[in-house]
Amino acid sequence: MEAFLHANNNLDVLPSKIREYVEEKIKLCQPSNFHVCNGSDEENQQLLSAMELSGVIRRLRKYKNCYIATTDPRDVARVESRTVICTKNMNDIISTPKSGFAPITDPNLPKNLKTTQLGNWMDTDEMLEILEKRFAGCMRGRTLYIIPYMMGPYSSPYSKIAVELTDSPYVVVSMRIMTRVGSNVFNEIKTSDGSDVVKCLHSIGVPLPTDKRVNPTWPCNPEQTLVTHFPERNEVISFGSGYGGNSLCGKKCLALRIGSSLAKREGWLAEHMLIMGVTNPEGVKKYFVAAFPSACGKTNLAMLRPVGLPGYKVECVGK
C-alpha cells in the first residue's frame, strides 16, 4: 500500500537533533522506504485511501469520514504484563515484594524482568540489548513514517514535543487525530536544545515477506510484543502491537508514563483526565475537568448523552 503515498524521503527537512536519531533507526529497522509526515489533509487522504484499498479499513457509508478497522483478536488491548519501565535503579520504579519476585515463565519475556502489582521494571541497558535484536530488520518491505507531533498547543510552555517512528499507516492517521502533527513541530524543536524532545519508536514487528501466519489487514506480533519506557532518556520503544494504547505513543506512553517522570522533574502532575462542556437549556455553558484513575467511568462521563434532560447539551473536549 506504500506505493499510493507520494513519499517525502528528504531528511534535510529534519532538525539536526532529530535527523541523527532517525538515520540510526532507519539503519536498524531497514525499511524499504521512509516518509516524513507533514500532517496535511492530502497526506491523510492518501493514507486512508491506501488502507481502504488494501482492506485495512472499511468506510462506514452512513457516517461522514468514518472508517472501521478490524483487528487481529490477539491485539485488542493494552498488555500490562509486557509494559515495562526501564531505569538504572529499580527502586525508582518498584520495590522488592516481601515474598520476592515471581519467576518469569513466559519464554518471550526477558528473564531478568522484575514484575509486581504496581508495575514491571528492567535495567535500561539489558532491555536495549533485547530491543536491538527485535527491531533489527523489522521494517523490511514496509515504509517507516516519521511523525513530528506535539501534546498540547503550539508555542505553549506546557506542551510537549515528540517524534514517533512507525511502520503502521494506521498509527499515522490516528496520531493526526490524537495529537498535533505537522512540520510546525520542527520549528518548535529548532527553538529548543533538543533535550526535551521525546523520541518514540514503534513497529508492528512483521517484516515482509513473512512466513508467519498473520492477519493480512492487521499484521502484528503478539508473542514478541514489548511496550517499553525509558524516563531517564525521554524515550518510548514499542514492538509487536498495532493497538492504539500500545502504538500511539503520545497516549498512555508519553502522556502518563513518561509524563509522570517529566512531571516529577518539572513540578506538575500527570493523571488520567477529561474535559467536557455542558450547556443548560438557558444556553449557559460550563466546562468540567475531572481526574479519575482507570476504570472509573471517564469515557462514559466525557461521552455522556443527556437522555431525559431536555435542552441540555454535553460535549467532549478531551479525554
mmCIF file of C-alpha atoms in Angstrom:
data_model
loop_
_atom_site.group_PDB
_atom_site.id
_atom_site.type_symbol
_atom_site.label_atom_id
_atom_site.label_comp_id
_atom_site.label_asym_id
_atom_site.label_seq_id
_atom_site.Cartn_x
_atom_site.Cartn_y
_atom_site.Cartn_z
ATOM 1 C CA MET A 1 0.000 0.000 0.000
ATOM 2 C CA GLU A 2 3.035 2.288 0.353
ATOM 3 C CA ALA A 3 3.003 2.841 -3.408
ATOM 4 C CA PHE A 4 -0.085 5.039 -3.055
ATOM 5 C CA LEU A 5 1.737 7.593 -0.910
ATOM 6 C CA HIS A 6 3.912 10.240 -2.543
ATOM 7 C CA ALA A 7 6.752 9.728 -0.087
ATOM 8 C CA ASN A 8 8.700 12.672 1.239
ATOM 9 C CA ASN A 9 12.038 10.994 1.910
ATOM 10 C CA ASN A 10 14.084 14.166 2.252
ATOM 11 C CA LEU A 11 15.687 14.010 5.683
ATOM 12 C CA ASP A 12 17.108 17.501 5.183
ATOM 13 C CA VAL A 13 13.805 18.899 6.490
ATOM 14 C CA LEU A 14 14.527 17.328 9.884
ATOM 15 C CA PRO A 15 16.273 19.333 12.592
ATOM 16 C CA SER A 16 19.788 18.005 13.128
ATOM 17 C CA LYS A 17 18.819 16.919 16.648
ATOM 18 C CA ILE A 18 16.241 14.528 15.194
ATOM 19 C CA ARG A 19 17.923 13.525 11.946
ATOM 20 C CA GLU A 20 20.710 11.602 13.677
ATOM 21 C CA TYR A 21 18.121 9.601 15.652
ATOM 22 C CA VAL A 22 16.078 8.869 12.508
ATOM 23 C CA GLU A 23 19.109 7.768 10.493
ATOM 24 C CA GLU A 24 20.155 5.431 13.297
ATOM 25 C CA LYS A 25 16.713 3.765 13.387
ATOM 26 C CA ILE A 26 16.492 3.504 9.585
ATOM 27 C CA LYS A 27 19.787 1.629 9.632
ATOM 28 C CA LEU A 28 18.493 -0.676 12.386
ATOM 29 C CA CYS A 29 14.963 -1.357 11.079
ATOM 30 C CA GLN A 30 15.878 -1.463 7.352
ATOM 31 C CA PRO A 31 12.592 -0.154 5.857
ATOM 32 C CA SER A 32 12.097 -0.227 2.085
ATOM 33 C CA ASN A 33 11.146 3.443 2.163
ATOM 34 C CA PHE A 34 10.601 6.263 4.604
ATOM 35 C CA HIS A 35 8.296 9.269 4.696
ATOM 36 C CA VAL A 36 8.451 12.486 6.718
ATOM 37 C CA CYS A 37 4.847 13.266 7.687
ATOM 38 C CA ASN A 38 3.525 16.819 7.390
ATOM 39 C CA GLY A 39 0.035 16.255 8.829
ATOM 40 C CA SER A 40 -1.712 17.685 5.758
ATOM 41 C CA ASP A 41 -5.214 16.787 4.595
ATOM 42 C CA GLU A 42 -3.744 15.492 1.333
ATOM 43 C CA GLU A 43 -1.337 13.161 3.110
ATOM 44 C CA ASN A 44 -4.102 11.915 5.395
ATOM 45 C CA GLN A 45 -6.423 11.199 2.462
ATOM 46 C CA GLN A 46 -3.704 9.325 0.584
ATOM 47 C CA LEU A 47 -3.111 7.071 3.571
ATOM 48 C CA LEU A 48 -6.827 6.495 4.171
ATOM 49 C CA SER A 49 -7.382 5.636 0.507
ATOM 50 C CA ALA A 50 -4.434 3.239 0.505
ATOM 51 C CA MET A 51 -5.616 1.496 3.672
ATOM 52 C CA GLU A 52 -9.158 1.257 2.339
ATOM 53 C CA LEU A 53 -7.941 -0.251 -0.934
ATOM 54 C CA SER A 54 -5.826 -2.834 0.890
ATOM 55 C CA GLY A 55 -8.629 -3.762 3.303
ATOM 56 C CA VAL A 56 -7.052 -2.382 6.478
ATOM 57 C CA ILE A 57 -10.062 -0.095 6.980
ATOM 58 C CA ARG A 58 -13.600 -0.007 5.590
ATOM 59 C CA ARG A 59 -15.699 3.105 5.101
ATOM 60 C CA LEU A 60 -18.896 3.408 7.144
ATOM 61 C CA ARG A 61 -21.207 4.711 4.446
ATOM 62 C CA LYS A 62 -23.869 6.142 6.749
ATOM 63 C CA TYR A 63 -21.384 8.379 8.569
ATOM 64 C CA LYS A 64 -19.224 11.148 7.179
ATOM 65 C CA ASN A 65 -15.481 10.459 7.188
ATOM 66 C CA CYS A 66 -15.793 7.378 9.410
ATOM 67 C CA TYR A 67 -13.987 4.058 8.989
ATOM 68 C CA ILE A 68 -13.775 0.743 10.799
ATOM 69 C CA ALA A 69 -10.589 -1.261 11.287
ATOM 70 C CA THR A 70 -10.970 -4.961 12.116
ATOM 71 C CA THR A 71 -8.056 -6.036 14.266
ATOM 72 C CA ASP A 72 -6.396 -9.341 14.998
ATOM 73 C CA PRO A 73 -8.278 -10.742 18.043
ATOM 74 C CA ARG A 74 -4.923 -11.218 19.791
ATOM 75 C CA ASP A 75 -4.195 -7.481 19.598
ATOM 76 C CA VAL A 76 -7.169 -5.651 21.056
ATOM 77 C CA ALA A 77 -5.992 -4.205 24.375
ATOM 78 C CA ARG A 78 -3.087 -2.854 26.360
ATOM 79 C CA VAL A 79 -0.767 -5.565 27.661
ATOM 80 C CA GLU A 80 0.186 -4.769 31.251
ATOM 81 C CA SER A 81 2.388 -7.864 31.576
ATOM 82 C CA ARG A 82 4.515 -6.640 28.657
ATOM 83 C CA THR A 83 4.578 -2.964 29.639
ATOM 84 C CA VAL A 84 7.919 -2.120 31.227
ATOM 85 C CA ILE A 85 9.622 0.917 32.770
ATOM 86 C CA CYS A 86 13.410 0.828 32.338
ATOM 87 C CA THR A 87 15.854 2.744 34.546
ATOM 88 C CA LYS A 88 19.260 2.220 36.112
ATOM 89 C CA ASN A 89 17.851 1.981 39.633
ATOM 90 C CA MET A 90 14.960 -0.425 40.238
ATOM 91 C CA ASN A 91 13.858 1.356 43.422
ATOM 92 C CA ASP A 92 12.993 4.439 41.383
ATOM 93 C CA ILE A 93 10.099 2.443 39.902
ATOM 94 C CA ILE A 94 9.189 -0.521 42.123
ATOM 95 C CA SER A 95 10.125 -2.062 45.467
ATOM 96 C CA THR A 96 11.075 -5.660 46.144
ATOM 97 C CA PRO A 97 7.961 -7.582 47.277
ATOM 98 C CA LYS A 98 8.162 -9.198 50.708
ATOM 99 C CA SER A 99 7.696 -12.595 49.083
ATOM 100 C CA GLY A 100 10.290 -11.877 46.406
ATOM 101 C CA PHE A 101 9.848 -11.622 42.659
ATOM 102 C CA ALA A 102 7.923 -14.322 40.819
ATOM 103 C CA PRO A 103 9.941 -16.220 38.188
ATOM 104 C CA ILE A 104 9.310 -15.346 34.530
ATOM 105 C CA THR A 105 7.635 -18.335 32.872
ATOM 106 C CA ASP A 106 6.719 -16.759 29.516
ATOM 107 C CA PRO A 107 9.562 -17.700 27.120
ATOM 108 C CA ASN A 108 9.014 -14.490 25.136
ATOM 109 C CA LEU A 109 9.598 -12.211 28.130
ATOM 110 C CA PRO A 110 13.070 -11.183 29.320
ATOM 111 C CA LYS A 111 14.273 -13.437 32.125
ATOM 112 C CA ASN A 112 15.569 -10.503 34.180
ATOM 113 C CA LEU A 113 12.228 -8.687 34.106
ATOM 114 C CA LYS A 114 11.018 -7.752 37.598
ATOM 115 C CA THR A 115 7.227 -7.827 37.937
ATOM 116 C CA THR A 116 4.984 -6.531 40.723
ATOM 117 C CA GLN A 117 1.362 -5.482 41.113
ATOM 118 C CA LEU A 118 2.493 -1.862 40.774
ATOM 119 C CA GLY A 119 4.419 -2.333 37.547
ATOM 120 C CA ASN A 120 7.263 -4.021 35.714
ATOM 121 C CA TRP A 121 10.909 -2.941 35.710
ATOM 122 C CA MET A 122 14.081 -3.862 33.864
ATOM 123 C CA ASP A 123 17.577 -2.438 33.636
ATOM 124 C CA THR A 124 17.933 0.054 30.783
ATOM 125 C CA ASP A 125 20.992 -1.484 29.132
ATOM 126 C CA GLU A 126 19.635 -5.032 29.318
ATOM 127 C CA MET A 127 16.329 -4.027 27.740
ATOM 128 C CA LEU A 128 18.002 -2.002 24.984
ATOM 129 C CA GLU A 129 20.060 -5.059 24.058
ATOM 130 C CA ILE A 130 16.898 -7.167 23.738
ATOM 131 C CA LEU A 131 15.081 -4.497 21.727
ATOM 132 C CA GLU A 132 18.038 -4.107 19.369
ATOM 133 C CA LYS A 133 17.579 -7.744 18.340
ATOM 134 C CA ARG A 134 13.804 -7.461 17.911
ATOM 135 C CA PHE A 135 13.999 -4.287 15.835
ATOM 136 C CA ALA A 136 16.840 -5.458 13.583
ATOM 137 C CA GLY A 137 15.310 -5.607 10.075
ATOM 138 C CA CYS A 138 11.764 -5.448 11.472
ATOM 139 C CA MET A 139 10.537 -2.968 8.823
ATOM 140 C CA ARG A 140 11.820 -4.729 5.707
ATOM 141 C CA GLY A 141 9.274 -4.393 2.910
ATOM 142 C CA ARG A 142 7.477 -1.562 4.698
ATOM 143 C CA THR A 143 7.589 2.225 4.904
ATOM 144 C CA LEU A 144 8.925 3.945 8.006
ATOM 145 C CA TYR A 145 6.807 7.008 8.804
ATOM 146 C CA ILE A 146 8.404 9.890 10.709
ATOM 147 C CA ILE A 147 5.693 11.676 12.717
ATOM 148 C CA PRO A 148 6.565 15.019 14.348
ATOM 149 C CA TYR A 149 3.900 15.796 16.943
ATOM 150 C CA MET A 150 3.008 17.902 19.947
ATOM 151 C CA MET A 151 0.960 17.147 23.016
ATOM 152 C CA GLY A 152 -0.765 20.483 23.502
ATOM 153 C CA PRO A 153 -0.970 23.759 21.539
ATOM 154 C CA TYR A 154 1.929 25.124 19.523
ATOM 155 C CA SER A 155 4.131 27.592 21.435
ATOM 156 C CA SER A 156 2.560 26.718 24.783
ATOM 157 C CA PRO A 157 5.110 26.353 27.601
ATOM 158 C CA TYR A 158 3.081 23.386 28.849
ATOM 159 C CA SER A 159 3.136 21.426 25.577
ATOM 160 C CA LYS A 160 5.466 18.502 24.965
ATOM 161 C CA ILE A 161 7.376 17.954 21.721
ATOM 162 C CA ALA A 162 7.874 14.448 20.349
ATOM 163 C CA VAL A 163 8.618 12.417 17.252
ATOM 164 C CA GLU A 164 7.361 8.896 16.550
ATOM 165 C CA LEU A 165 8.812 6.485 14.002
ATOM 166 C CA THR A 166 6.408 3.727 12.941
ATOM 167 C CA ASP A 167 5.762 1.268 10.129
ATOM 168 C CA SER A 168 1.980 1.448 10.587
ATOM 169 C CA PRO A 169 -0.087 3.836 8.427
ATOM 170 C CA TYR A 170 -2.956 3.237 10.867
ATOM 171 C CA VAL A 171 -0.794 4.833 13.552
ATOM 172 C CA VAL A 172 -0.054 7.824 11.300
ATOM 173 C CA VAL A 173 -3.705 8.702 10.648
ATOM 174 C CA SER A 174 -4.625 8.040 14.284
ATOM 175 C CA MET A 175 -1.828 10.238 15.631
ATOM 176 C CA ARG A 176 -3.126 13.038 13.419
ATOM 177 C CA ILE A 177 -6.425 12.794 15.306
ATOM 178 C CA MET A 178 -4.960 12.382 18.785
ATOM 179 C CA THR A 179 -2.111 14.924 18.605
ATOM 180 C CA ARG A 180 -0.916 17.951 16.628
ATOM 181 C CA VAL A 181 1.094 16.531 13.725
ATOM 182 C CA GLY A 182 2.982 18.702 11.265
ATOM 183 C CA SER A 183 6.138 20.438 10.152
ATOM 184 C CA ASN A 184 5.421 23.255 12.640
ATOM 185 C CA VAL A 185 6.727 20.880 15.280
ATOM 186 C CA PHE A 186 10.172 21.047 13.682
ATOM 187 C CA ASN A 187 10.165 24.800 14.264
ATOM 188 C CA GLU A 188 9.452 24.148 17.932
ATOM 189 C CA ILE A 189 12.339 21.674 18.066
ATOM 190 C CA LYS A 190 14.718 24.170 16.464
ATOM 191 C CA THR A 191 13.991 26.706 19.199
ATOM 192 C CA SER A 192 14.780 24.196 21.959
ATOM 193 C CA ASP A 193 18.032 22.489 22.923
ATOM 194 C CA GLY A 194 16.605 19.130 21.845
ATOM 195 C CA SER A 195 16.859 17.501 25.262
ATOM 196 C CA ASP A 196 13.122 17.847 25.869
ATOM 197 C CA VAL A 197 12.077 16.028 22.667
ATOM 198 C CA VAL A 198 10.516 12.647 23.477
ATOM 199 C CA LYS A 199 11.672 10.039 20.955
ATOM 200 C CA CYS A 200 9.276 7.182 20.176
ATOM 201 C CA LEU A 201 9.953 4.087 18.067
ATOM 202 C CA HIS A 202 7.177 1.665 17.113
ATOM 203 C CA SER A 203 6.914 -1.366 14.853
ATOM 204 C CA ILE A 204 4.212 -3.952 14.302
ATOM 205 C CA GLY A 205 7.076 -6.450 14.119
ATOM 206 C CA VAL A 206 6.181 -8.181 10.841
ATOM 207 C CA PRO A 207 8.796 -7.620 8.104
ATOM 208 C CA LEU A 208 7.946 -8.603 4.530
ATOM 209 C CA PRO A 209 7.921 -11.148 3.085
ATOM 210 C CA THR A 210 6.942 -13.254 6.069
ATOM 211 C CA ASP A 211 6.373 -16.969 6.549
ATOM 212 C CA LYS A 212 4.316 -16.326 9.689
ATOM 213 C CA ARG A 213 0.550 -16.644 9.671
ATOM 214 C CA VAL A 214 -0.688 -13.094 10.133
ATOM 215 C CA ASN A 215 -3.952 -11.262 9.646
ATOM 216 C CA PRO A 216 -3.327 -9.512 6.294
ATOM 217 C CA THR A 217 -5.371 -6.474 7.306
ATOM 218 C CA TRP A 218 -3.906 -6.244 10.813
ATOM 219 C CA PRO A 219 -0.356 -7.617 10.957
ATOM 220 C CA CYS A 220 1.059 -7.852 14.469
ATOM 221 C CA ASN A 221 3.442 -9.951 16.530
ATOM 222 C CA PRO A 222 1.747 -10.561 19.901
ATOM 223 C CA GLU A 223 4.223 -13.218 21.020
ATOM 224 C CA GLN A 224 7.079 -10.698 20.835
ATOM 225 C CA THR A 225 5.180 -7.605 21.997
ATOM 226 C CA LEU A 226 7.012 -5.279 24.375
ATOM 227 C CA VAL A 227 5.984 -1.725 25.312
ATOM 228 C CA THR A 228 8.985 -0.137 26.987
ATOM 229 C CA HIS A 229 9.638 3.274 28.521
ATOM 230 C CA PHE A 230 12.925 4.958 29.370
ATOM 231 C CA PRO A 231 12.153 8.029 31.522
ATOM 232 C CA GLU A 232 15.838 8.865 32.024
ATOM 233 C CA ARG A 233 16.269 9.025 28.234
ATOM 234 C CA ASN A 234 12.852 10.552 27.343
ATOM 235 C CA GLU A 235 12.238 7.554 25.084
ATOM 236 C CA VAL A 236 9.470 5.086 24.256
ATOM 237 C CA ILE A 237 10.085 1.861 22.302
ATOM 238 C CA SER A 238 7.086 -0.318 21.397
ATOM 239 C CA PHE A 239 7.213 -3.560 19.408
ATOM 240 C CA GLY A 240 4.695 -6.052 18.068
ATOM 241 C CA SER A 241 1.298 -4.399 18.643
ATOM 242 C CA GLY A 242 -0.846 -2.139 16.475
ATOM 243 C CA TYR A 243 -3.460 -1.495 19.162
ATOM 244 C CA GLY A 244 -3.731 2.220 19.904
ATOM 245 C CA GLY A 245 -2.796 2.075 23.583
ATOM 246 C CA ASN A 246 0.436 0.315 22.634
ATOM 247 C CA SER A 247 1.246 2.013 19.327
ATOM 248 C CA LEU A 248 0.074 5.635 19.589
ATOM 249 C CA CYS A 249 2.990 6.608 21.782
ATOM 250 C CA GLY A 250 1.617 10.034 22.679
ATOM 251 C CA LYS A 251 -1.268 8.431 24.529
ATOM 252 C CA LYS A 252 -0.502 6.327 27.618
ATOM 253 C CA CYS A 253 3.226 6.058 26.918
ATOM 254 C CA LEU A 254 4.137 9.745 26.803
ATOM 255 C CA ALA A 255 1.189 11.454 28.484
ATOM 256 C CA LEU A 256 1.159 9.262 31.598
ATOM 257 C CA ARG A 257 4.230 7.025 31.886
ATOM 258 C CA ILE A 258 6.980 9.307 30.587
ATOM 259 C CA GLY A 259 4.753 12.213 31.612
ATOM 260 C CA SER A 260 4.803 11.219 35.286
ATOM 261 C CA SER A 261 8.599 11.331 35.220
ATOM 262 C CA LEU A 262 8.609 14.708 33.451
ATOM 263 C CA ALA A 263 6.050 15.963 35.962
ATOM 264 C CA LYS A 264 8.213 14.941 38.898
ATOM 265 C CA ARG A 265 11.195 16.799 37.449
ATOM 266 C CA GLU A 266 9.226 19.882 36.381
ATOM 267 C CA GLY A 267 6.742 20.240 39.238
ATOM 268 C CA TRP A 268 3.367 19.295 37.757
ATOM 269 C CA LEU A 269 1.004 16.292 37.809
ATOM 270 C CA ALA A 270 0.279 13.693 35.131
ATOM 271 C CA GLU A 271 -3.102 11.994 35.578
ATOM 272 C CA HIS A 272 -5.955 10.349 33.657
ATOM 273 C CA MET A 273 -8.307 13.271 32.987
ATOM 274 C CA LEU A 274 -11.231 14.527 30.931
ATOM 275 C CA ILE A 275 -12.553 17.930 29.877
ATOM 276 C CA MET A 276 -16.223 18.295 28.985
ATOM 277 C CA GLY A 277 -18.610 21.131 28.294
ATOM 278 C CA VAL A 278 -22.231 21.158 29.496
ATOM 279 C CA THR A 279 -24.769 23.682 28.172
ATOM 280 C CA ASN A 280 -28.068 24.096 30.049
ATOM 281 C CA PRO A 281 -31.438 24.958 28.452
ATOM 282 C CA GLU A 282 -30.772 28.676 29.041
ATOM 283 C CA GLY A 283 -27.623 28.476 26.911
ATOM 284 C CA VAL A 284 -25.157 28.810 29.790
ATOM 285 C CA LYS A 285 -22.102 26.647 29.167
ATOM 286 C CA LYS A 286 -19.822 25.326 31.904
ATOM 287 C CA TYR A 287 -16.634 23.322 31.490
ATOM 288 C CA PHE A 288 -15.652 20.485 33.818
ATOM 289 C CA VAL A 289 -12.250 18.919 34.392
ATOM 290 C CA ALA A 290 -12.192 15.517 36.082
ATOM 291 C CA ALA A 291 -9.246 13.374 37.188
ATOM 292 C CA PHE A 292 -10.070 9.709 37.825
ATOM 293 C CA PRO A 293 -7.958 6.528 37.856
ATOM 294 C CA SER A 294 -8.535 3.812 35.259
ATOM 295 C CA ALA A 295 -11.911 2.035 35.134
ATOM 296 C CA CYS A 296 -13.819 4.782 36.967
ATOM 297 C CA GLY A 297 -16.028 5.908 34.066
ATOM 298 C CA LYS A 298 -14.112 8.796 32.478
ATOM 299 C CA THR A 299 -15.088 7.788 28.953
ATOM 300 C CA ASN A 300 -18.746 7.281 29.850
ATOM 301 C CA LEU A 301 -18.868 10.682 31.530
ATOM 302 C CA ALA A 302 -16.999 12.510 28.760
ATOM 303 C CA MET A 303 -19.240 10.950 26.081
ATOM 304 C CA LEU A 304 -22.433 11.430 28.088
ATOM 305 C CA ARG A 305 -25.709 11.732 26.177
ATOM 306 C CA PRO A 306 -28.191 13.828 28.189
ATOM 307 C CA VAL A 307 -31.129 11.459 27.675
ATOM 308 C CA GLY A 308 -34.061 12.573 29.822
ATOM 309 C CA LEU A 309 -32.612 16.071 30.235
ATOM 310 C CA PRO A 310 -34.362 18.120 27.537
ATOM 311 C CA GLY A 311 -32.471 21.203 26.436
ATOM 312 C CA TYR A 312 -29.106 20.076 27.790
ATOM 313 C CA LYS A 313 -26.080 19.599 25.553
ATOM 314 C CA VAL A 314 -22.906 17.714 26.506
ATOM 315 C CA GLU A 315 -19.672 17.986 24.508
ATOM 316 C CA CYS A 316 -16.408 16.093 24.913
ATOM 317 C CA VAL A 317 -13.443 18.483 24.706
ATOM 318 C CA GLY A 318 -10.749 15.946 25.544
ATOM 319 C CA LYS A 319 -10.204 12.659 27.339
#
